[in-house]
Coordinates of C-alpha atoms and ligand atoms in Angstrom, one line a residue:
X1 CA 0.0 0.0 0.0
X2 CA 1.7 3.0 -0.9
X3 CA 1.6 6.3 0.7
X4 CA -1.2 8.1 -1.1
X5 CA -3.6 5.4 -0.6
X6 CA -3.2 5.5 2.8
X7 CA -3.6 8.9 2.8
X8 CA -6.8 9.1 1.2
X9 CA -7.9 6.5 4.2
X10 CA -7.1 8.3 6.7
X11 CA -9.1 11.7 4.9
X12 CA -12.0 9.3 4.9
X13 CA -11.8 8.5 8.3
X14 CA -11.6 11.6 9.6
X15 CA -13.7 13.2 7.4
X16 CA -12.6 14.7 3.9
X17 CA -14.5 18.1 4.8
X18 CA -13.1 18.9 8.2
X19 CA -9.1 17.7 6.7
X20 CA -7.6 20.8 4.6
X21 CA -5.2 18.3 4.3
X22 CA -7.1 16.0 1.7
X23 CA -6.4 17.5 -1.7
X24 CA -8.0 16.2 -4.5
X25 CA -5.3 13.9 -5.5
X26 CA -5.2 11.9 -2.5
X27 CA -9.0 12.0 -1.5
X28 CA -9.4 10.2 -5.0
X29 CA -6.9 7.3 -4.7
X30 CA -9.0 3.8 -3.6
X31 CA -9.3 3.4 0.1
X32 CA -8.5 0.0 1.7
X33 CA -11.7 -2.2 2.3
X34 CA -11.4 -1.9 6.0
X35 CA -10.8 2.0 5.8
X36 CA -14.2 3.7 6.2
X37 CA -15.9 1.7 8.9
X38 CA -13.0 1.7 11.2
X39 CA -11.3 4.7 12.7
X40 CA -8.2 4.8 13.7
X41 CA -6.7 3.4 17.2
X42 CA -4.6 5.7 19.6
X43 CA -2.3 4.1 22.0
X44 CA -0.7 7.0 24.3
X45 CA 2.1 5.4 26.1
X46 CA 4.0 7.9 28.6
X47 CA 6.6 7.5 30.8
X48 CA 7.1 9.4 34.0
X49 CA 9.5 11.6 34.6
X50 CA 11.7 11.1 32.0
X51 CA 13.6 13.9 30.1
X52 CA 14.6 14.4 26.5
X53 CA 17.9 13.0 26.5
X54 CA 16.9 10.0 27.9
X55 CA 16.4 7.8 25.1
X56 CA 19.4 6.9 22.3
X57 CA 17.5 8.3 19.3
X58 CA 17.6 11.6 21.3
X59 CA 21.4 11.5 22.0
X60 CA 21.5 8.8 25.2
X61 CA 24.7 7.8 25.6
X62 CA 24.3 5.8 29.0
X63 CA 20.8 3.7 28.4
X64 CA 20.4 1.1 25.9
X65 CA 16.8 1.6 24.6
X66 CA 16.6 -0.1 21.4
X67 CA 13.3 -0.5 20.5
X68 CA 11.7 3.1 21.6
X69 CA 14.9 4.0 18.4
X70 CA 13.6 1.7 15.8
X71 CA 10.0 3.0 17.3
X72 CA 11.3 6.3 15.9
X73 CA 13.1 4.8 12.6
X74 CA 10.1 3.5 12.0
X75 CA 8.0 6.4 12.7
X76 CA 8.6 10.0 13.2
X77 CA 10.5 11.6 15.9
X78 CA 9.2 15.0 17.0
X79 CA 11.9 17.4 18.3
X80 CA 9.9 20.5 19.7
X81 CA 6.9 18.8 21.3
X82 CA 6.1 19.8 25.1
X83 CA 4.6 18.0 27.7
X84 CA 1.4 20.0 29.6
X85 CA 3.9 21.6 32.5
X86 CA 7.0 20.5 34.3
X87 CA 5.1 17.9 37.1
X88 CA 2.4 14.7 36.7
X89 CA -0.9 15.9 37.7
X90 CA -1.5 19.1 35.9
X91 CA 0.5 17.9 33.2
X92 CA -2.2 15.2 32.7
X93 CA -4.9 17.2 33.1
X94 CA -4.0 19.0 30.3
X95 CA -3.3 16.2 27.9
X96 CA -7.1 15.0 29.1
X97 CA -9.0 18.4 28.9
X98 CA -7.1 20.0 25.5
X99 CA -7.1 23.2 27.7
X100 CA -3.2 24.7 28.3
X101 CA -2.3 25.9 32.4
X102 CA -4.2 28.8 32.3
X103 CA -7.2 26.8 31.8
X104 CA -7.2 23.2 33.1
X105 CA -8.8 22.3 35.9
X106 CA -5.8 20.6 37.9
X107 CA -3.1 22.7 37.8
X108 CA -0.7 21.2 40.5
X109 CA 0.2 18.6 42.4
X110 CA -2.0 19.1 45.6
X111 CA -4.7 17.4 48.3
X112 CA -7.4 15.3 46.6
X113 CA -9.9 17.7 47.5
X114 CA -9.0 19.7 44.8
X115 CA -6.3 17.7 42.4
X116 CA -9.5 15.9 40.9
X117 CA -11.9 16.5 37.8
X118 CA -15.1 17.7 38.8
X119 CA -18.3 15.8 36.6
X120 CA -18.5 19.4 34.4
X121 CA -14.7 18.4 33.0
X122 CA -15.2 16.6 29.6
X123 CA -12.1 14.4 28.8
X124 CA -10.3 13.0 25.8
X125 CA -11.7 9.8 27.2
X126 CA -15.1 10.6 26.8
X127 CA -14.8 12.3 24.0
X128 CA -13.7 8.9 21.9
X129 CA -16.1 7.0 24.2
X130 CA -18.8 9.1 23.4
X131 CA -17.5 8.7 19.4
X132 CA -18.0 4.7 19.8
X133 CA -14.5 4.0 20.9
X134 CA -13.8 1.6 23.6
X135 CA -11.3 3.2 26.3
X136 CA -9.0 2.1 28.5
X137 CA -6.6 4.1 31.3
X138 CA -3.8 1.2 32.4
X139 CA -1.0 3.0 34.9
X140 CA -1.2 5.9 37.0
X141 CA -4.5 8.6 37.2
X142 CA -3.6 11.7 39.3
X143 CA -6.7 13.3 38.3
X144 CA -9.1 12.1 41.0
X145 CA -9.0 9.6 44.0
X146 CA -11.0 7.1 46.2
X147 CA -13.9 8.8 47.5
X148 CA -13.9 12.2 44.9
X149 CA -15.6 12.9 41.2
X150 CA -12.7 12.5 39.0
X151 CA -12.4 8.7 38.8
X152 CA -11.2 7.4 35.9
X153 CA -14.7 5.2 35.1
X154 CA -16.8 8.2 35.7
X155 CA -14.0 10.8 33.2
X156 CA -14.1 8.6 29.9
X157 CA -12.7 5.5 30.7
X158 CA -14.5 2.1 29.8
X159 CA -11.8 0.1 32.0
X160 CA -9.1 1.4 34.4
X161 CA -6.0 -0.7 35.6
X162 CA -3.3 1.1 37.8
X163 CA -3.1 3.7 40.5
X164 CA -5.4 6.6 41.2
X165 CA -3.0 8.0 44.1
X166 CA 0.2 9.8 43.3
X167 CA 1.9 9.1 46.5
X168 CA 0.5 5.7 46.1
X169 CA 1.9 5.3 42.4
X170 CA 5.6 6.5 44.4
X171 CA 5.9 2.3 45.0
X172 CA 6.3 0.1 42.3
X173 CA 5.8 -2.8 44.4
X174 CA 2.6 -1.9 45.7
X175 CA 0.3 -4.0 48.1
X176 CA -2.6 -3.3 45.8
X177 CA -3.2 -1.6 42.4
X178 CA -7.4 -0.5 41.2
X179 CA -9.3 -2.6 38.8
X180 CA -12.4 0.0 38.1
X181 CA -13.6 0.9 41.3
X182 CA -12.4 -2.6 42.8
X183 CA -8.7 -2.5 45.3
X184 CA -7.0 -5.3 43.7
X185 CA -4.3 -7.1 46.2
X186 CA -1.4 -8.0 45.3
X187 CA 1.8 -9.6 47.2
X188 CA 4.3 -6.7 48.1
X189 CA 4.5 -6.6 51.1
X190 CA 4.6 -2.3 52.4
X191 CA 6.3 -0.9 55.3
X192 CA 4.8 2.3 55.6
X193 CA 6.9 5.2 55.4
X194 CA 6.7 8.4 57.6
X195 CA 3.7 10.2 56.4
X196 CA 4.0 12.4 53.9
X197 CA 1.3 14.5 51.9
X198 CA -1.4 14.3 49.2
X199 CA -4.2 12.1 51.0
X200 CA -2.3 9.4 51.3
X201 CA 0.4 6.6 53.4
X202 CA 2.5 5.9 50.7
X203 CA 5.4 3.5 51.7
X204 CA 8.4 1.2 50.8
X205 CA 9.0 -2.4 50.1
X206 CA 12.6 -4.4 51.2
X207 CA 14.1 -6.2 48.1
X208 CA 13.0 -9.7 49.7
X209 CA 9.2 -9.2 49.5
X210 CA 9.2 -7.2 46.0
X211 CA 7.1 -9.4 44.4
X212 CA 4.7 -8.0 41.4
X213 CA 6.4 -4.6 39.7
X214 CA 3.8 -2.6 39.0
X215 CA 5.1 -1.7 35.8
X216 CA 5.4 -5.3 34.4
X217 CA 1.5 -5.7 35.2
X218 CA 0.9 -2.7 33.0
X219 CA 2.5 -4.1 30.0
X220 CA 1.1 -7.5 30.5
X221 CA -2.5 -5.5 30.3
X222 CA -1.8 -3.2 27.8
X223 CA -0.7 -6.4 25.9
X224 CA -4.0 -8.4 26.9
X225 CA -6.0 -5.1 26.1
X226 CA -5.2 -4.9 22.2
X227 CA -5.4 -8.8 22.1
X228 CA -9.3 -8.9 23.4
X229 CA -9.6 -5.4 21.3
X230 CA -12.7 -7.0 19.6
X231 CA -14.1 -4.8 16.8
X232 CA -14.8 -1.5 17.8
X233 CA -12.0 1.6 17.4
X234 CA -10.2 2.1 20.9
X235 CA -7.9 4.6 22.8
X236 CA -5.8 2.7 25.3
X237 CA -4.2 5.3 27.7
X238 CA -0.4 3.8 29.2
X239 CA 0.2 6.0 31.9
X240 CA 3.4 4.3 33.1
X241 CA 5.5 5.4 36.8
X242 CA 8.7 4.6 35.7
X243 CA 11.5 5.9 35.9
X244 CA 9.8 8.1 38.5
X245 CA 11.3 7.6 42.3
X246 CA 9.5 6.2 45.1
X247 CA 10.2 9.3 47.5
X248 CA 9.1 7.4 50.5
X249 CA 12.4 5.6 50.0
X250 CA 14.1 8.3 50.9
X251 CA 12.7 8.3 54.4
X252 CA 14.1 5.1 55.4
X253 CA 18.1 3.8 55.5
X254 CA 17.9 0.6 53.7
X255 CA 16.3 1.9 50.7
X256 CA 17.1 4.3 47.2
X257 CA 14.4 5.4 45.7
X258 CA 15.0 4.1 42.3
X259 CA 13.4 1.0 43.0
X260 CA 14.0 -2.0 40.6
X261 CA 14.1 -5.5 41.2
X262 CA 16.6 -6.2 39.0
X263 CA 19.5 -3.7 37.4
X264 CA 19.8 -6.0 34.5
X265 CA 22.5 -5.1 31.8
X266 CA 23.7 -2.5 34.5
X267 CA 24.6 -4.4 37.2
X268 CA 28.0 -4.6 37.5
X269 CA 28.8 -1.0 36.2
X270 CA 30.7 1.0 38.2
X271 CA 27.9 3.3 38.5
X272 CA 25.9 4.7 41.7
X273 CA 22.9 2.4 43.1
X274 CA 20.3 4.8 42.0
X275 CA 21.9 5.4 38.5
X276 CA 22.2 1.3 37.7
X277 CA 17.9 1.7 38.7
X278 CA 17.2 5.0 36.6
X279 CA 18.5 3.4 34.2
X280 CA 17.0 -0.1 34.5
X281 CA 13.9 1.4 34.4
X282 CA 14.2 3.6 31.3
X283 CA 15.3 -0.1 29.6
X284 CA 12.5 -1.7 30.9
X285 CA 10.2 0.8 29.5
X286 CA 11.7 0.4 25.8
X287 CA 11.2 -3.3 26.7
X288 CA 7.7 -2.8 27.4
X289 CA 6.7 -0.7 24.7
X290 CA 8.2 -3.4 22.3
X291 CA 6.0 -5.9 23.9
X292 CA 3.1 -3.4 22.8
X293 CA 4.2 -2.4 19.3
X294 CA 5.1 -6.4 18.8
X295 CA 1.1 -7.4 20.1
X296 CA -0.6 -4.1 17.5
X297 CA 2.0 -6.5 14.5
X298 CA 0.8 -9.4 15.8
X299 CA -2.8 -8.5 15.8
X300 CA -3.2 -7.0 12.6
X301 CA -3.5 -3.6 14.1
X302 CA -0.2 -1.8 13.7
X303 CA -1.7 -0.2 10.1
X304 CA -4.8 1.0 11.7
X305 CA -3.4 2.5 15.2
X306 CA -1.4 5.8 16.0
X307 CA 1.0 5.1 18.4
X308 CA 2.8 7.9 20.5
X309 CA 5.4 7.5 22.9
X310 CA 6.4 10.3 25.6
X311 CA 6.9 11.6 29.1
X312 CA 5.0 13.6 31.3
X313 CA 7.3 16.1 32.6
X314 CA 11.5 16.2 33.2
X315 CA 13.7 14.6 34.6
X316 CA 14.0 14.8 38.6
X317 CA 16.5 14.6 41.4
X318 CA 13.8 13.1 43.4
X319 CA 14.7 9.2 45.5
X320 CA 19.2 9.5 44.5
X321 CA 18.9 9.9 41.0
X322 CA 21.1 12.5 39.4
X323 CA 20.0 13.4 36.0
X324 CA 23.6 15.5 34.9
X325 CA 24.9 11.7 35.0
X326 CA 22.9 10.8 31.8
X327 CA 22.3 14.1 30.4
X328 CA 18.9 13.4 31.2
X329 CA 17.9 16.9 29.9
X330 CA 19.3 16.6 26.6
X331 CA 20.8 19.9 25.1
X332 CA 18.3 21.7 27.5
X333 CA 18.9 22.8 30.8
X334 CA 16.8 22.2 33.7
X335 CA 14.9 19.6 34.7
X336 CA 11.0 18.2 36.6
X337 CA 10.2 22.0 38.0
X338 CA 11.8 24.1 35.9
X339 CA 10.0 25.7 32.7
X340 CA 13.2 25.9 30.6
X341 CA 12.6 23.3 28.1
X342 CA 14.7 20.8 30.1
X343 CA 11.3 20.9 32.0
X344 CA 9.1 20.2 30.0
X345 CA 10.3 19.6 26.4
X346 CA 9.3 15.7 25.5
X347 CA 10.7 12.9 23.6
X348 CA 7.7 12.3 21.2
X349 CA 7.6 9.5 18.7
X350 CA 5.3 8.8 16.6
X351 CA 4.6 5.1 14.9
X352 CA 2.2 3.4 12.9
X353 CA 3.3 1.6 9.5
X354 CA 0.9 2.7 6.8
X355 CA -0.2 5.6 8.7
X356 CA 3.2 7.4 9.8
X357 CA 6.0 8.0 7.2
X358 CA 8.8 6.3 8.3
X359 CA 12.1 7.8 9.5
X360 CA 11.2 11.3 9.7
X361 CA 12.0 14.3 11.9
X362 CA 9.4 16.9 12.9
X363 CA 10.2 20.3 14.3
X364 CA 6.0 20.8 14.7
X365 CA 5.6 22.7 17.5
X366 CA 3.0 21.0 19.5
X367 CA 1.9 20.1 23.2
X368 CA -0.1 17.6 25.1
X369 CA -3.3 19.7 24.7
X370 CA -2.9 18.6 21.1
X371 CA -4.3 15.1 22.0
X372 CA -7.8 16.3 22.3
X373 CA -8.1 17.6 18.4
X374 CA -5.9 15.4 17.1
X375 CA -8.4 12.4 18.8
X376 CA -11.5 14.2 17.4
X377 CA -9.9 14.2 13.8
X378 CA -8.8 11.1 14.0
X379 CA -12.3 9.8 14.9
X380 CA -14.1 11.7 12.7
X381 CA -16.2 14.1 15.3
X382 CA -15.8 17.4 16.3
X383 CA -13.4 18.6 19.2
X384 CA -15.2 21.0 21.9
X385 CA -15.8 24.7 21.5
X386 CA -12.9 26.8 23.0
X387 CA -10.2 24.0 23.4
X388 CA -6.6 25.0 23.5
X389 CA -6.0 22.5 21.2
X390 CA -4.3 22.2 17.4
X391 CA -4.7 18.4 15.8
X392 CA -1.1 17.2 15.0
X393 CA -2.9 14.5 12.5
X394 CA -1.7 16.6 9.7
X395 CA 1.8 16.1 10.2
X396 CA 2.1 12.7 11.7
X397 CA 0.5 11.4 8.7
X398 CA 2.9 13.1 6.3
X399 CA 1.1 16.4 5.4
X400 CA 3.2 19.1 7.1
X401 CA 1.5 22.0 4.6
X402 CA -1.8 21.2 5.7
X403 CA -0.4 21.4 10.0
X404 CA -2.1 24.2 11.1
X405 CA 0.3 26.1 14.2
X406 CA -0.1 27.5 17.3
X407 CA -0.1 31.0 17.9
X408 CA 1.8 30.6 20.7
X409 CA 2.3 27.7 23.4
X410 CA 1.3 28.9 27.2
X411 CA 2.4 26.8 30.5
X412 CA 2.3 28.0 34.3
X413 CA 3.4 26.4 37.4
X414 CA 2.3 27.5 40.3
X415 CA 5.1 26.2 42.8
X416 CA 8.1 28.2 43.2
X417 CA 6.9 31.7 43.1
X418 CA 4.4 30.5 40.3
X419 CA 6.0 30.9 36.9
X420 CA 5.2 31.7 33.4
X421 CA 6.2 30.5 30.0
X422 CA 5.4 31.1 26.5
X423 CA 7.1 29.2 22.8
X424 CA 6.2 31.8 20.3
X425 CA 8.1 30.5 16.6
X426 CA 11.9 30.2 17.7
X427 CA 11.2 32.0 21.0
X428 CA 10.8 30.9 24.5
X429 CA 9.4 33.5 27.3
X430 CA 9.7 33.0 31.2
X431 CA 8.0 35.2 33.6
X432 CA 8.2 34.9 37.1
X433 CA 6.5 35.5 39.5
X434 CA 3.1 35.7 37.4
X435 CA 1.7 39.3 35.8
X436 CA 4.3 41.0 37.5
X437 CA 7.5 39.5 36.8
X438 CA 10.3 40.6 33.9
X439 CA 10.0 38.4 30.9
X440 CA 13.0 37.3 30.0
X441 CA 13.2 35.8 26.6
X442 CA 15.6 33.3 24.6
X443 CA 15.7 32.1 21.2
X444 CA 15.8 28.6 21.5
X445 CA 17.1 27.4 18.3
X446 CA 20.3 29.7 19.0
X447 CA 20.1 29.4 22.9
X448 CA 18.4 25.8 23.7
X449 CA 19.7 25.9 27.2
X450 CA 18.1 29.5 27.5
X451 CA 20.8 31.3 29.2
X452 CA 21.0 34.9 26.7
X453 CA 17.9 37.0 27.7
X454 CA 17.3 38.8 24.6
X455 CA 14.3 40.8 26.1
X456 CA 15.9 44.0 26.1
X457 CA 16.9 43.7 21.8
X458 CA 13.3 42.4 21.5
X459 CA 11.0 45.1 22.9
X460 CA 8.0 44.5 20.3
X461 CA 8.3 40.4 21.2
X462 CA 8.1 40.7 24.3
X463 CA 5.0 43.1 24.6
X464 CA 3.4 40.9 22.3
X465 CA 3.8 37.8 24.4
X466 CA 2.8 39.8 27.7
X467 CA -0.2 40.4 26.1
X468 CA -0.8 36.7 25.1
X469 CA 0.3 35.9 28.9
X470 CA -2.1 37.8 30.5
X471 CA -5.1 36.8 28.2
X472 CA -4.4 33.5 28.7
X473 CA -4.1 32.9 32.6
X474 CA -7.8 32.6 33.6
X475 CA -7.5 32.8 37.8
X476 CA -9.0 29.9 39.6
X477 CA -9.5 30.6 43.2
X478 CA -8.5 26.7 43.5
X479 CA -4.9 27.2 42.4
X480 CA -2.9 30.4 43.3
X481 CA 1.1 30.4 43.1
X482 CA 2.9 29.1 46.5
X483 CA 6.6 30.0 47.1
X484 CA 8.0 26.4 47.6
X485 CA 7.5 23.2 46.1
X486 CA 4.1 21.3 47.3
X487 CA 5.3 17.8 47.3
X488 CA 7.5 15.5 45.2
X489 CA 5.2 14.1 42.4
Ligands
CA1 CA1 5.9 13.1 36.3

């Protein structure tokens, strides 16, 4: 099947009328007998915590991840793609709602009577649900909790395998994971750690009773998911916690908090506990994903599903991990709390054979808000009113003159003083504290690490983007900037 053809499949399926990408040439090539009664799958995998420079395609030196590179040989690799903001929960919320910082509803990592989705939030979930699609969450929430409205069942999802908790999904050997709204046991056994924050006990498991990584279960769902797919379209949601540290480690003596139970390939480097883990981790995650991209093959799906592959935030100094060792950052500087692009710029890869042009490189400027349009393309229905949201279908599907671009890119955080950023074309704005603060701006195709503030050269920029600041931070008496950091998610 050559290119074109699959082209013309995909304008069918998401509708020739509402794709300016469909010209006349492709629309009229034959579509595939399958094409027009089945949409197209999406498979989100994401890792947590992990930075740009983390995987070899994007420069790794350290960590052997071989299949996530011919994931991106055999898809597209995005270089200038940016996660929600720079820690997990509001970073999810905003890949789930299509609305940027100044709009979500979660917009930091906080207590569960407010780090939840109210029933008013409408989700990329239910969005696909509602277009026939079945939908499945298999990992770690963050967006609502035992006893509150933002569940994943009652936000989209169909099925739900994983953690709700974030201080829960800290332990990758946990005593019990959720199936629905069912506590699942499992073996670990959990010594509680000093108590901590965010609604919950999390704790810490000695390396004799790690029993079931949590991790391993999710693959071997995500696996048994696509294989009892049955006919209808789905979105499967990986919401992985590695290589994210179990903090509570850090609390006891016996313990690092880059829990693994086995350093594999790594294991008699001369390299730091907590290094020979991070790293473990990251490998075990390219192993996983293989195990998924091998079952869509297997299955007779791979031509008829969009995979992505990314991370929710950067890379942290959270449990002994040091992430100068791998360059975890990439060319970027900064890491998980930061809103330099070290903070928050992604890996992104993009795979499906027949769908995705192989062995490409985008420099698409795009964020997790994208998800939301891209889904409603994809299936055929229209995306919300009033979305921050630009479909990156277009492009992953080979037809970069028909990508439509963001005026701008807008995050917050609201720890540290509460900061903002803008990507505007080659520049990068960051403001802190809120309203108030200088801008200082960089151009990061000339500054990637962002360390030239070329505000003062740039006077009609900068006002420009001040504007688009202001405009775009909606207050929410929920969320108002703090000085320090509200807990280590
Ligand atoms: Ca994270």
């Amino acid at each position: 099947m050559n290119s074109y053809s699959l082209i013309g499949r995909l304008c069918l399926l998401a509708g020739a009328v509402s794709l300016a990408a469909c010209s006349q040439s492709t629309i009229n090539e034959p579509a595939s007998e399958t094409s027009a009664d089945k949409p197209l799958n999406i498979v989100w995998i994401m890792a947590d915590d992990m930075g740009y420079g983390d995987l070899g395609v994007y420069g790794q030196q350290k960590i052997q991840t071989p299949n996530l590179d011919e994931m991106a040989q055999q898809g597209m690799k995005f270089t200038d793609f940016y996660a929600g903001t720079t820690v997990c929960a509001p970073s999810r919320s905003v890949l789930m709602t299509g609305l940027h910082m100044g709009h979500t509803p979660v917009r930091g990592n906080a207590d569960k009577t407010i780090q939840t989705l109210v029933p008013d939030d409408f989700t990329v979930a239910e969005l696909l649900q509602d277009a026939g699609y079945q939908t499945a969450l298999i990992g770690k929430w963050g967006l609502g909790d035992d006893g509150n409205t933002g569940l994943p069942n009652d936000q989209g999802f169909d099925y739900f395998f994983g953690y709700l908790n974030q201080v829960h999904a800290h332990n990758h050997y946990p005593d019990f994971l959720w199936r629905n709204k069912e506590k699942v046991p499992l073996p670990n056994v959990v010594e509680p750690a000093p108590f901590g924050y965010m609604s919950f006990h999390g704790g810490v498991v000695r390396p004799e009773n790690r029993k079931v990584n949590s991790s391993d279960l999710f693959y071997q769902e995500s696996v048994e998911f696509i294989q009892n797919a049955g006919e209808k379209p789905f979105f499967l949601y990986v919401s992985l916690t590695s290589p994210h540290a179990n903090n509570e480690a850090e609390k006891v003596d016996w313990a690092h908090g880059m829990e693994i139970d086995d350093y594999g390939q790594y294991a008699d480097l001369d390299w730091p506990e907590p290094a020979k883990g991070y790293a473990a981790m990251v490998s075990r995650i390219d192993e996983g994903v293989g195990q998924i991209l091998d079952t869509l093959e297997q299955q007779g799906l791979a031509e008829n599903t969009l995979v992505i592959f990314t991370s929710d935030n950067g890379p942290h100094e959270e449990g002994g991990n040091d992430p100068y060792f791998f360059n975890s950052s990439g060319p970027f500087s900064g890491t998980k709390r930061a809103l330099t692009d070290g903070g928050i710029r992604m890996p992104f890869i993009a795979w499906g054979p027949g769908i995705v042009p192989a062995g490409k490189v985008s420099d698409h400027i795009g964020y997790f808000g994208d998800l939301m349009a891209t889904a409603a393309e994809a299936a055929g229905v229209e995306a919300p009113a009033n979305l921050d949201s630009v479909s990156f279908l277009p492009v992953v599907t080979g037809q970069e003159e028909a990508q439509q671009q963001h005026e701008m890119l807008y995050f917050e955080f609201y720890e540290m003083g509460g900061i903002q950023a803008v990507r505007y074309g080659d520049y990068k704005a960051i403001r802190t504290p809120f309203h108030t603060g200088p801008i200082q701006l960089f151009n990061v195709v000339d500054d990637p690490k962002e360390q030239l503030d070329i505000a003062g050269q740039n006077p009609e920029i900068v006002a420009r983007i001040a504007t688009f600041m202001d405009k775009a931070h909606v207050p929410d008496p929920r969320w108002t900037p703090s000085a320090g950091a509200a807990g280590r998610d």
